[in-house]
Amino acid sequence: MRERVRVVGGARLVGEVPIVGAKNSALKLMAVALLAEGRTTLTNIPEIADVRIMAELLRRLGASVDYDPEAGVAVIDVPATIGHRADYELVRALRASISVLGPLVARVGRADVAIPGGDAIGSRGLDLHAAGLESLGAEVRVTHGYLVAKAPRGLRGAEIRLDFPSVGATENILMAAVLARGRTTIDNIAREPEIADIAEMLMSMGARITGVGTSCLVVDGVDTLQPTEHRVLPDRVAAGTWAFAAATTCGDIEVVGGVAEHLRSPLHSLAAAGCHVEGTARGFRVAAPDGAARPRAFDVATLPYPGFPTDLQPFALTYNAVAVGSAMVTENLFEARFRTVQELARLGADMQVDGHHVMTHGVPLLSGAPVESSDIRSGAALVIAGLVAEGYTLVSGVHHIDRGYPHFEVALRSLGADVTREPDEHWYE
Ligand code: UD1
């Protein structure tokens, strides 16, 4: 049964909210576990549907996965011999499954990974993943919808420079290079904190990596890695979501466990727009300008880390929809990531799309209506939009939100929102 969220407008979100482990790290760390025979334990795993899909993928590769969602712990036991095929059925449900490519080709000498579908936010090619593995000596081709990488005699170190700092390509090349013979340098890499998280876990397994946190990693390959225990880093996109939720609803939220350092660009913009942003002993706090006045609109241009994250762009649109003044939101990473705009327009937002820019003109209040989420972030952004809309808003496609936010409406209710989940009676297939 499909579900939707009913949001009653008019709440200021006030209180505190906890942040758990990052989806975009946890899924990759589960793939990292494949690199070592034995039992790896991951903690601070978020309770989201994607983790279950990744667990199933690892099981089909031969690992046993004991996942306790409430405790946030996954114990992954990897046998000496594992499979090499990730089927379309699972990969289509979870684009992050592409991250088994690097570990499998390094560990087994072969990977057949279905070409993913994933979020409806652009074409998201795999050319940099393939070119990186080819540089390491793998033979890569696309056949019958699968990316097939073969390196029967193992991988060898190489000098690699990415044309673009792709997160996924950086991760796959890194996860393959740790078991390659000799030295690999990977230059112009993505610097997202999740990549440092992967590198830290790999190092605790015995990998030799320098340059973590910079745009160039140097990896000296080792013969084998050992299983480890690793805690997933906090989810900066979830933390940023609550920062925007506070500002958009003229509220005041302490993001407990959030790392402000990972959100310098968005938090700086919110502070410059008049919001109070401060570090606390447990994380950070974002509050509307004094007197709960509407904050000012601001321009956003998404960029690779440490620039403004593309995953927070839908929240910047919702914020600007009700902020004072006009602003330009520019998307530089994914070409089709403006689906939120047409839904915000249904709520009465005044914004126009022009190529990869959106011009926004803030209005004091939106007007509740049924809307449809198209991906994780647009879904959450539309729920927040419903909070600043007169009347009530019905957000369908809740399964998207569940992929990124454990118990989203429970957290919203604890902050004072009137949000309920209900069957989506008018949903037909
Ligand atoms: C990851 C995140 C996603 C985030 C994105 C950018 C996960 C599961 N997802 O996605 O939430 O929005 O980083 O921060 O971690 N590209 C190519 N060729 C390639 C690889 C990428 O052209 O081989 C392009 C993509 O089409 C896209 C851009 O590069 O336009 C960024 O992609 P990338 O950084 O790889 O993002 P993902 O790893 O897919």
Coordinates of C-alpha atoms and ligand atoms in Angstrom, one line a residue:
M1 CA 0.0 0.0 0.0
R2 CA 1.4 3.4 -1.0
E3 CA 1.4 6.0 1.7
R4 CA 1.4 9.8 1.7
V5 CA 2.1 12.4 4.4
R6 CA -0.6 14.9 5.5
V7 CA 1.1 18.1 6.6
V8 CA -0.9 20.8 8.4
G9 CA 0.6 24.2 7.7
G10 CA 1.5 26.8 10.2
A11 CA 4.0 25.2 12.5
R12 CA 7.3 26.7 13.6
L13 CA 9.7 23.8 14.2
V14 CA 11.2 24.2 17.7
G15 CA 13.3 21.7 19.7
E16 CA 16.1 19.3 19.1
V17 CA 16.6 16.5 16.6
P18 CA 19.2 13.6 16.6
I19 CA 21.4 12.9 13.6
V20 CA 22.4 9.3 12.9
G21 CA 24.9 7.8 10.4
A22 CA 25.1 9.0 6.8
K23 CA 23.2 7.0 4.2
N24 CA 25.8 7.8 1.6
S25 CA 28.5 6.5 3.8
A26 CA 26.9 3.5 5.4
L27 CA 26.0 1.9 2.0
K28 CA 29.6 2.3 0.7
L29 CA 31.1 1.0 3.9
M30 CA 29.0 -2.1 3.6
A31 CA 30.6 -2.6 0.2
V32 CA 34.0 -2.0 1.7
A33 CA 33.4 -4.9 4.0
L34 CA 33.6 -7.2 0.9
L35 CA 37.3 -6.5 0.7
A36 CA 38.2 -8.6 3.7
E37 CA 37.4 -12.2 4.6
G38 CA 35.8 -12.4 8.1
R39 CA 33.4 -10.4 10.3
T40 CA 33.2 -6.6 9.9
T41 CA 31.0 -4.6 12.3
L42 CA 29.5 -1.3 11.3
T43 CA 27.7 0.9 13.9
N44 CA 25.6 4.0 13.7
I45 CA 23.8 2.6 10.6
P46 CA 20.7 4.6 9.7
E47 CA 17.4 2.7 9.8
I48 CA 16.5 3.2 6.2
A49 CA 15.2 1.0 3.4
D50 CA 18.4 1.3 1.3
V51 CA 20.4 -0.5 4.0
R52 CA 18.2 -3.5 3.7
I53 CA 18.6 -3.5 -0.1
M54 CA 22.4 -3.3 0.3
A55 CA 22.3 -6.1 2.9
E56 CA 20.4 -8.3 0.4
L57 CA 22.9 -7.5 -2.3
L58 CA 25.8 -8.6 -0.1
R59 CA 24.0 -11.8 0.9
R60 CA 23.5 -12.7 -2.8
L61 CA 27.3 -12.2 -3.2
G62 CA 27.7 -14.9 -0.5
A63 CA 28.2 -12.7 2.7
S64 CA 26.0 -13.2 5.7
V65 CA 24.6 -9.9 7.0
D66 CA 23.1 -9.6 10.5
Y67 CA 21.4 -6.2 10.5
D68 CA 19.8 -4.8 13.7
P69 CA 18.0 -1.6 12.6
E70 CA 17.1 -0.5 16.1
A71 CA 20.7 -0.9 17.4
G72 CA 22.0 0.6 14.1
V73 CA 24.5 -2.3 13.8
A74 CA 25.3 -4.5 10.8
V75 CA 27.6 -7.4 11.2
I76 CA 28.9 -8.6 7.8
D77 CA 30.6 -11.9 7.6
V78 CA 32.5 -12.4 4.3
P79 CA 33.6 -15.8 3.2
A80 CA 36.9 -16.6 1.4
T81 CA 35.1 -17.0 -1.9
I82 CA 32.4 -14.5 -3.0
G83 CA 30.3 -14.0 -6.1
H84 CA 30.7 -11.2 -8.7
R85 CA 27.3 -10.4 -10.0
A86 CA 25.0 -7.6 -8.8
D87 CA 21.6 -8.1 -10.5
Y88 CA 19.5 -5.4 -12.1
E89 CA 16.6 -6.2 -9.7
L90 CA 18.6 -4.9 -6.7
V91 CA 20.7 -2.3 -8.5
R92 CA 17.7 -0.6 -10.0
A93 CA 16.3 -0.1 -6.5
L94 CA 19.6 1.2 -5.2
R95 CA 22.0 3.1 -7.3
A96 CA 24.6 3.0 -4.6
S97 CA 25.0 -0.7 -5.4
I98 CA 27.4 0.4 -8.1
S99 CA 29.9 0.8 -5.2
V100 CA 30.4 -3.0 -5.1
L101 CA 32.1 -2.6 -8.5
G102 CA 35.5 -1.6 -7.2
P103 CA 35.6 -4.1 -4.2
L104 CA 34.6 -7.0 -6.4
V105 CA 37.0 -6.5 -9.2
A106 CA 39.8 -6.0 -6.6
R107 CA 38.9 -9.0 -4.5
V108 CA 37.5 -11.5 -7.1
G109 CA 39.0 -10.2 -10.3
R110 CA 35.6 -9.8 -11.9
A111 CA 32.5 -7.7 -11.3
D112 CA 29.2 -7.8 -13.3
V113 CA 27.1 -4.9 -12.0
A114 CA 23.8 -4.0 -13.6
I115 CA 23.8 -0.4 -14.8
P116 CA 21.6 1.5 -12.2
G117 CA 18.5 3.5 -12.6
G118 CA 18.2 5.3 -9.2
D119 CA 16.9 8.7 -8.5
A120 CA 15.3 10.7 -11.2
I121 CA 17.9 13.4 -11.1
G122 CA 19.8 13.3 -14.3
S123 CA 21.6 10.7 -16.4
R124 CA 24.5 10.1 -13.9
G125 CA 27.1 8.4 -16.2
L126 CA 29.6 5.7 -15.2
D127 CA 32.4 6.7 -17.6
L128 CA 34.8 7.9 -14.9
H129 CA 34.2 4.7 -12.9
A130 CA 35.0 2.6 -15.9
A131 CA 38.1 4.7 -17.0
G132 CA 39.5 4.5 -13.5
L133 CA 39.3 0.8 -13.3
E134 CA 40.7 0.5 -16.8
S135 CA 43.7 2.5 -15.7
L136 CA 44.2 0.0 -12.9
G137 CA 44.4 -2.7 -15.6
A138 CA 40.8 -4.0 -15.6
E139 CA 39.1 -4.7 -18.9
V140 CA 35.7 -3.0 -18.8
R141 CA 32.8 -3.3 -21.1
V142 CA 29.0 -2.9 -21.2
T143 CA 27.1 -6.0 -22.1
H144 CA 23.4 -6.8 -21.9
G145 CA 22.8 -3.9 -19.4
Y146 CA 25.7 -4.8 -17.2
L147 CA 29.0 -3.1 -16.6
V148 CA 31.5 -6.0 -16.7
A149 CA 35.0 -5.4 -15.3
K150 CA 37.6 -8.2 -15.5
A151 CA 41.1 -8.3 -14.0
P152 CA 41.9 -12.0 -13.8
R153 CA 45.6 -11.4 -13.0
G154 CA 44.8 -8.6 -10.5
L155 CA 45.0 -4.9 -10.6
R156 CA 48.2 -2.7 -10.8
G157 CA 48.8 0.8 -9.5
A158 CA 48.4 3.7 -11.8
E159 CA 48.3 7.5 -12.0
I160 CA 44.7 8.6 -12.4
R161 CA 43.3 12.0 -12.7
L162 CA 39.5 12.4 -12.8
D163 CA 38.1 14.9 -15.3
F164 CA 35.4 15.7 -12.7
P165 CA 35.5 15.0 -8.9
S166 CA 32.8 12.4 -9.0
V167 CA 31.9 10.9 -5.6
G168 CA 31.0 7.5 -6.9
A169 CA 34.0 7.2 -9.2
T170 CA 36.4 8.3 -6.5
E171 CA 35.0 5.7 -4.1
N172 CA 35.1 2.8 -6.6
I173 CA 38.7 3.6 -7.7
L174 CA 39.9 3.9 -4.1
M175 CA 38.2 0.6 -3.1
A176 CA 39.9 -1.1 -6.0
A177 CA 43.3 0.5 -5.6
V178 CA 43.8 -0.7 -2.0
L179 CA 44.4 -4.2 -3.3
A180 CA 46.2 -3.3 -6.5
R181 CA 50.0 -4.1 -6.9
G182 CA 52.1 -1.0 -6.3
R183 CA 51.2 2.7 -5.9
T184 CA 48.1 4.5 -7.2
T185 CA 47.7 8.2 -7.2
I186 CA 44.1 9.5 -7.7
D187 CA 44.0 13.2 -8.4
N188 CA 41.2 15.7 -8.7
I189 CA 39.0 13.4 -6.5
A190 CA 35.8 14.3 -4.7
R191 CA 36.5 15.6 -1.1
E192 CA 33.1 14.8 0.4
P193 CA 33.5 13.7 4.1
E194 CA 32.0 10.3 3.2
I195 CA 35.1 9.6 1.1
A196 CA 37.3 10.3 4.2
D197 CA 35.1 7.9 6.1
I198 CA 35.7 5.2 3.6
A199 CA 39.4 5.9 3.6
E200 CA 39.5 5.7 7.4
M201 CA 37.7 2.4 7.4
L202 CA 40.0 1.0 4.7
M203 CA 43.1 2.1 6.8
S204 CA 41.7 0.4 9.9
M205 CA 41.6 -2.8 7.7
G206 CA 45.2 -2.4 6.8
A207 CA 45.1 -0.3 3.6
R208 CA 47.9 2.2 3.1
I209 CA 46.4 5.6 2.1
T210 CA 47.8 9.1 2.4
G211 CA 46.2 12.5 1.5
V212 CA 42.8 11.8 3.1
G213 CA 40.7 14.9 3.0
T214 CA 42.7 16.5 0.1
S215 CA 42.0 16.3 -3.6
C216 CA 44.8 13.7 -4.2
L217 CA 45.0 10.3 -2.6
V218 CA 48.1 8.1 -2.7
V219 CA 47.4 4.4 -2.2
D220 CA 50.1 1.8 -1.7
G221 CA 48.4 -1.6 -2.5
V222 CA 48.5 -4.4 0.0
D223 CA 47.9 -8.2 -0.6
T224 CA 45.0 -8.6 1.9
L225 CA 42.9 -6.6 4.3
Q226 CA 41.5 -7.6 7.7
P227 CA 37.9 -7.1 8.9
T228 CA 37.3 -4.2 11.2
E229 CA 34.8 -2.4 13.3
H230 CA 33.8 1.1 12.2
R231 CA 31.3 3.8 13.2
V232 CA 29.5 5.6 10.3
L233 CA 30.0 9.3 10.3
P234 CA 27.0 11.6 10.9
D235 CA 24.6 12.4 8.0
R236 CA 25.5 15.9 6.9
V237 CA 22.6 16.0 4.4
A238 CA 20.1 15.1 7.2
A239 CA 21.7 17.7 9.4
G240 CA 21.5 20.3 6.6
T241 CA 17.8 19.4 6.1
W242 CA 17.0 20.3 9.7
A243 CA 19.0 23.5 9.4
F244 CA 16.8 24.6 6.4
A245 CA 13.7 23.3 8.2
A246 CA 14.4 25.6 11.1
A247 CA 15.1 28.6 8.9
T248 CA 12.1 28.0 6.5
T249 CA 9.6 27.6 9.3
C250 CA 11.0 30.6 11.3
G251 CA 11.8 28.0 14.0
D252 CA 14.7 27.1 16.2
I253 CA 16.3 23.6 16.1
E254 CA 19.3 22.1 17.8
V255 CA 20.8 19.5 15.4
V256 CA 22.2 17.0 17.9
G257 CA 25.2 15.1 16.5
G258 CA 25.3 17.3 13.4
V259 CA 28.8 18.4 12.3
A260 CA 28.7 22.1 11.3
E261 CA 32.2 21.8 9.7
H262 CA 30.7 19.5 7.1
L263 CA 28.0 22.2 6.2
R264 CA 30.1 25.3 6.0
S265 CA 28.7 26.6 2.8
P266 CA 24.9 26.2 3.6
L267 CA 25.3 27.3 7.2
H268 CA 27.3 30.4 6.1
S269 CA 24.5 31.3 3.7
L270 CA 21.8 30.9 6.3
A271 CA 23.8 33.1 8.8
A272 CA 24.4 35.7 6.1
A273 CA 20.6 35.7 5.4
G274 CA 19.9 36.7 9.1
C275 CA 19.5 33.3 10.8
H276 CA 21.2 32.5 14.0
V277 CA 23.7 29.7 13.5
E278 CA 25.9 28.6 16.4
G279 CA 27.8 25.5 17.5
T280 CA 26.5 23.8 20.7
A281 CA 28.1 21.2 22.9
R282 CA 26.1 18.5 21.1
G283 CA 26.1 19.8 17.5
F284 CA 24.8 23.0 16.2
R285 CA 21.7 25.2 16.3
V286 CA 19.9 27.2 13.6
A287 CA 17.2 29.7 14.5
A288 CA 15.2 32.3 12.5
P289 CA 16.1 35.9 12.8
D290 CA 14.9 37.6 16.1
G291 CA 11.2 37.9 16.5
A292 CA 10.8 34.9 14.1
A293 CA 10.8 37.3 11.2
R294 CA 11.2 35.7 7.7
P295 CA 14.8 35.4 6.7
R296 CA 16.1 36.8 3.5
A297 CA 16.4 34.9 0.2
F298 CA 19.9 34.0 -1.0
D299 CA 21.5 32.7 -4.2
V300 CA 22.7 29.1 -4.3
A301 CA 25.0 27.4 -6.8
T302 CA 25.6 23.7 -6.1
L303 CA 29.2 22.5 -6.4
P304 CA 31.3 19.5 -5.3
Y305 CA 32.3 19.6 -1.6
P306 CA 33.1 21.9 0.1
G307 CA 30.7 23.9 -2.1
F308 CA 26.9 24.0 -1.6
P309 CA 25.7 20.3 -1.7
T310 CA 23.3 19.4 -4.5
D311 CA 21.4 17.2 -2.1
L312 CA 20.4 20.4 -0.2
Q313 CA 19.3 22.3 -3.3
P314 CA 15.6 21.3 -3.0
F315 CA 15.6 22.7 0.5
A316 CA 17.1 26.0 -0.7
L317 CA 14.2 26.2 -3.2
T318 CA 11.6 25.6 -0.5
Y319 CA 13.4 28.2 1.7
N320 CA 13.6 30.8 -1.0
A321 CA 9.9 30.1 -1.9
V322 CA 8.9 31.8 1.4
A323 CA 12.0 34.0 2.2
V324 CA 12.0 37.8 1.7
G325 CA 13.2 38.8 -1.8
S326 CA 14.3 37.2 -5.0
A327 CA 17.2 34.8 -5.6
M328 CA 18.8 32.5 -8.1
V329 CA 19.3 28.8 -7.5
T330 CA 21.8 27.1 -9.9
E331 CA 22.3 23.4 -10.2
N332 CA 25.8 22.5 -11.5
L333 CA 25.9 18.7 -10.8
F334 CA 22.7 17.1 -12.0
E335 CA 20.9 18.3 -15.1
A336 CA 17.4 17.3 -14.2
R337 CA 17.2 18.0 -10.6
F338 CA 14.5 20.7 -10.6
R339 CA 11.4 18.5 -10.3
T340 CA 10.7 20.1 -6.9
V341 CA 10.0 23.4 -8.7
Q342 CA 6.8 22.2 -10.5
E343 CA 5.5 20.8 -7.2
L344 CA 6.4 24.0 -5.3
A345 CA 4.5 25.9 -8.0
R346 CA 1.4 23.8 -7.2
L347 CA 1.7 25.2 -3.7
G348 CA 1.8 28.8 -5.1
A349 CA 5.6 29.4 -5.2
D350 CA 6.7 32.0 -7.6
M351 CA 9.7 30.6 -9.4
Q352 CA 10.8 30.1 -13.0
V353 CA 13.2 27.5 -14.4
D354 CA 15.7 28.7 -17.1
G355 CA 18.1 25.9 -18.0
H356 CA 20.0 25.0 -14.9
H357 CA 18.9 28.1 -13.0
V358 CA 15.8 28.8 -11.1
M359 CA 14.7 32.4 -10.3
T360 CA 12.7 32.5 -7.1
H361 CA 10.5 35.3 -5.7
G362 CA 9.6 34.7 -2.1
V363 CA 5.9 34.9 -1.0
P364 CA 4.8 35.1 2.7
L365 CA 2.8 31.9 2.7
L366 CA 2.3 29.0 0.3
S367 CA -1.1 27.4 -0.2
G368 CA -1.6 23.7 0.6
A369 CA -2.2 21.2 -2.2
P370 CA -1.5 17.6 -3.2
V371 CA 2.1 17.2 -4.4
E372 CA 4.3 14.3 -5.5
S373 CA 7.9 13.6 -4.4
S374 CA 10.3 12.4 -7.1
D375 CA 13.3 11.6 -4.9
I376 CA 14.5 11.5 -1.3
R377 CA 15.4 15.1 -1.0
S378 CA 12.5 16.6 -3.0
G379 CA 10.1 14.5 -0.8
A380 CA 11.5 15.9 2.4
A381 CA 11.6 19.5 0.9
L382 CA 7.9 19.2 0.0
V383 CA 7.0 18.2 3.5
I384 CA 8.8 21.3 4.8
A385 CA 7.0 23.4 2.2
G386 CA 3.7 22.0 3.5
L387 CA 4.6 23.4 6.9
V388 CA 4.7 26.9 5.5
A389 CA 1.5 26.5 3.4
E390 CA -1.9 27.6 4.4
G391 CA -4.3 24.6 5.0
Y392 CA -2.9 21.1 4.5
T393 CA -0.6 19.5 2.0
L394 CA -0.6 15.9 0.9
V395 CA 2.8 14.6 -0.1
S396 CA 2.7 11.3 -2.0
G397 CA 5.7 9.1 -2.8
V398 CA 6.6 8.8 0.9
H399 CA 8.8 5.7 0.1
H400 CA 11.3 8.2 -1.4
I401 CA 11.5 10.0 2.0
D402 CA 11.9 6.7 3.9
R403 CA 15.0 6.0 1.8
G404 CA 16.9 8.9 3.4
Y405 CA 15.2 9.9 6.7
P406 CA 14.5 7.3 9.4
H407 CA 11.2 8.2 11.1
F408 CA 10.9 11.6 9.4
E409 CA 7.4 12.4 10.6
V410 CA 8.2 11.3 14.2
A411 CA 11.0 13.8 14.3
L412 CA 8.8 16.5 12.8
R413 CA 6.1 15.9 15.4
S414 CA 8.6 16.1 18.2
L415 CA 9.4 19.6 16.8
G416 CA 5.8 20.6 17.0
A417 CA 4.6 19.8 13.5
D418 CA 1.2 18.3 12.7
V419 CA 2.3 15.6 10.3
T420 CA 0.6 12.2 9.8
R421 CA 1.2 9.3 7.5
E422 CA -1.9 7.8 5.8
P423 CA -2.7 5.4 3.0
D424 CA -2.5 7.1 -0.4
E425 CA -6.1 6.3 -1.5
H426 CA -5.9 8.0 -4.8
W427 CA -2.8 6.2 -6.0
Y428 CA -3.2 4.0 -9.0
E429 CA -0.8 1.9 -11.0
Ligands
UD1_1 C1 26.7 10.9 -4.8 C2 25.6 10.9 -3.8 C3 24.5 11.9 -4.1 C4 25.0 13.2 -4.3 C5 26.2 13.2 -5.3 C6 26.9 14.5 -5.4 C7 25.5 8.6 -3.0 C8 24.8 7.3 -3.0 N1 25.0 9.5 -3.8 O1 26.1 10.5 -6.0 O2 23.5 11.9 -3.0 O3 24.0 14.1 -4.8 O4 27.2 12.2 -4.9 O5 27.4 15.0 -4.2 O6 26.6 8.7 -2.4 N2 29.3 11.7 -13.6 C9 29.7 11.3 -14.9 N3 30.5 10.2 -15.1 C10 30.8 9.4 -14.0 C11 30.4 9.7 -12.7 C12 29.6 10.9 -12.5 O7 29.5 12.0 -15.8 O8 31.5 8.3 -14.3 C13 28.5 12.9 -13.4 C14 27.1 12.6 -13.0 O9 26.3 12.3 -14.1 C15 26.7 13.8 -12.2 C16 28.0 14.3 -11.6 O10 29.1 13.6 -12.3 O11 26.3 14.8 -13.1 C17 28.2 14.0 -10.1 O12 28.1 12.6 -9.9 P1 28.8 11.9 -8.7 O13 29.6 12.9 -7.9 O14 29.4 10.6 -9.2 O15 27.6 11.5 -7.7 P2 27.1 10.1 -7.3 O16 28.2 9.3 -6.7 O17 26.2 9.5 -8.3

